[in-house]
Amino acid sequence: MKSGLIAINLAAIIFGTAALFGELHVSPFWIVGCRAGFASLALIIVGMVRGGLHPKSAAKNWRLFLLTGVLLATHWLTFFASVQLAGIPIATLTFASFPLFTVLIETFRSKRKPHWYEVAAGIAIIIAVSLLVDLHAEGTAMWGLVSGFASAITFAIFGIQAKHLTAKFTSLTVSFVQNVIVFLCMLPVMPFTEPKPESFETMGWLVILGVVTTALMHQLYLFALTKLSASTCSAFIALEPVYAVLFAALLFNQPLTGWVVLSGVLIVAASIVLLRSEAKETHRAAVID
């Protein structure tokens, strides 16, 4: 259990640094394309060393792989666009509302009524986000808020659809194929978007984003799942905006106001409740099946 706790804490911290790469003077298309490309290369190496990489088997469900790959690309694009338009605190905290959208979609699909604590958590997230909204904000900041919510919604749909793949294929295969699809989606657009990476230093940061913040974080999370429950791991990952906001304040002097802190506490607490609820419903459905 100790090794699992260490792994999930490291995964959460690394996950929290992802938003920082949005501060690079690079187009989100380049950030996402390089992230997926370098992550794919890293996952190939992991597959060669440890095994478990079977991309040819993905042809059996190519439509679902394509759908989840496009959803992942859209999620990453809107997330980094939100960072560049509204700043790291707004981007990460609006994205952290994704468990609410997950529960809403799942309850609608299963035709069940939401539990009282799910409703309470949803209200808490709505209140928290309202604290972040500045009605007098400039257009770019408001679009950043909208982009953050788009990131949360697409990630919620992505997570639901990806479950069908992880039940049939190795997680390494799923992650590799999805990253390849993201890279291929970005490849035709990247040459025509500005600004492009103009230095080896910038490209080096993008390599770190793909190899460490994506591929390594994924492996740490999977290792933690073998030692801890899914709900426990989700609770730690829900701390991602906390790390991101702290890093942004320390490294980029982005404002850490009382409203941001209060909003963060409400969103993280509500997200943990919703993630645990989702884990319980998934377990209950598995038992019934």
Short mmCIF file of N, CA and C in Angstrom, two decimals, residues 13 22 36 39 42 53 67 89 103 106 113 132 185 204 207 209 220 240-241 250 286:
data_model
loop_
_atom_site.label_atom_id
_atom_site.label_comp_id
_atom_site.label_asym_id
_atom_site.label_seq_id
_atom_site.Cartn_x
_atom_site.Cartn_y
_atom_site.Cartn_z
N ILE A 13 0.86 14.98 -8.54
CA ILE A 13 1.75 16.15 -8.67
C ILE A 13 2.14 16.38 -10.12
N GLY A 22 0.90 25.19 -20.69
CA GLY A 22 0.09 26.13 -21.46
C GLY A 22 0.68 27.52 -21.46
N ALA A 36 1.15 14.38 -27.63
CA ALA A 36 0.71 13.05 -28.07
C ALA A 36 1.83 12.30 -28.79
N ALA A 39 4.53 11.23 -26.28
CA ALA A 39 3.95 10.21 -25.40
C ALA A 39 3.87 8.87 -26.13
N ALA A 42 7.26 7.28 -26.18
CA ALA A 42 7.61 6.77 -24.86
C ALA A 42 6.86 5.48 -24.56
N LEU A 53 1.78 -4.17 -25.24
CA LEU A 53 1.39 -3.24 -26.30
C LEU A 53 1.01 -4.03 -27.54
N LEU A 67 -13.19 7.60 -31.91
CA LEU A 67 -14.02 8.53 -31.14
C LEU A 67 -13.29 9.03 -29.91
N PRO A 89 -5.40 29.03 -12.91
CA PRO A 89 -6.45 28.76 -11.91
C PRO A 89 -7.82 28.52 -12.52
N VAL A 103 -21.33 12.28 -13.85
CA VAL A 103 -22.49 11.78 -13.10
C VAL A 103 -23.79 12.12 -13.83
N GLU A 106 -24.11 9.73 -16.77
CA GLU A 106 -24.34 8.36 -16.33
C GLU A 106 -25.74 8.19 -15.76
N LYS A 113 -32.35 8.21 -10.60
CA LYS A 113 -32.35 9.53 -9.97
C LYS A 113 -31.03 9.74 -9.24
N LEU A 132 -15.82 32.14 -9.60
CA LEU A 132 -14.73 32.39 -10.54
C LEU A 132 -15.15 33.30 -11.68
N CYS A 185 -4.46 13.74 -35.66
CA CYS A 185 -5.45 14.82 -35.77
C CYS A 185 -4.78 16.19 -35.83
N GLY A 204 12.23 21.03 -25.81
CA GLY A 204 12.59 20.18 -24.66
C GLY A 204 11.46 20.10 -23.65
N VAL A 207 8.86 17.82 -24.95
CA VAL A 207 9.26 16.42 -24.76
C VAL A 207 8.93 15.97 -23.34
N LEU A 209 6.62 17.23 -21.44
CA LEU A 209 5.16 17.13 -21.35
C LEU A 209 4.67 15.77 -21.84
N LEU A 220 2.36 5.51 -13.63
CA LEU A 220 2.28 5.63 -12.17
C LEU A 220 0.85 5.41 -11.69
N GLU A 240 -5.48 17.59 -8.48
CA GLU A 240 -4.70 18.19 -9.57
C GLU A 240 -4.80 19.71 -9.62
N PRO A 241 -6.02 20.30 -9.52
CA PRO A 241 -6.07 21.77 -9.57
C PRO A 241 -5.37 22.45 -8.41
N LEU A 250 3.46 30.15 -7.57
CA LEU A 250 4.88 30.18 -7.22
C LEU A 250 5.78 30.49 -8.42
N ALA A 286 -21.20 -3.79 -11.83
CA ALA A 286 -20.38 -4.98 -12.09
C ALA A 286 -20.90 -6.18 -11.31
#
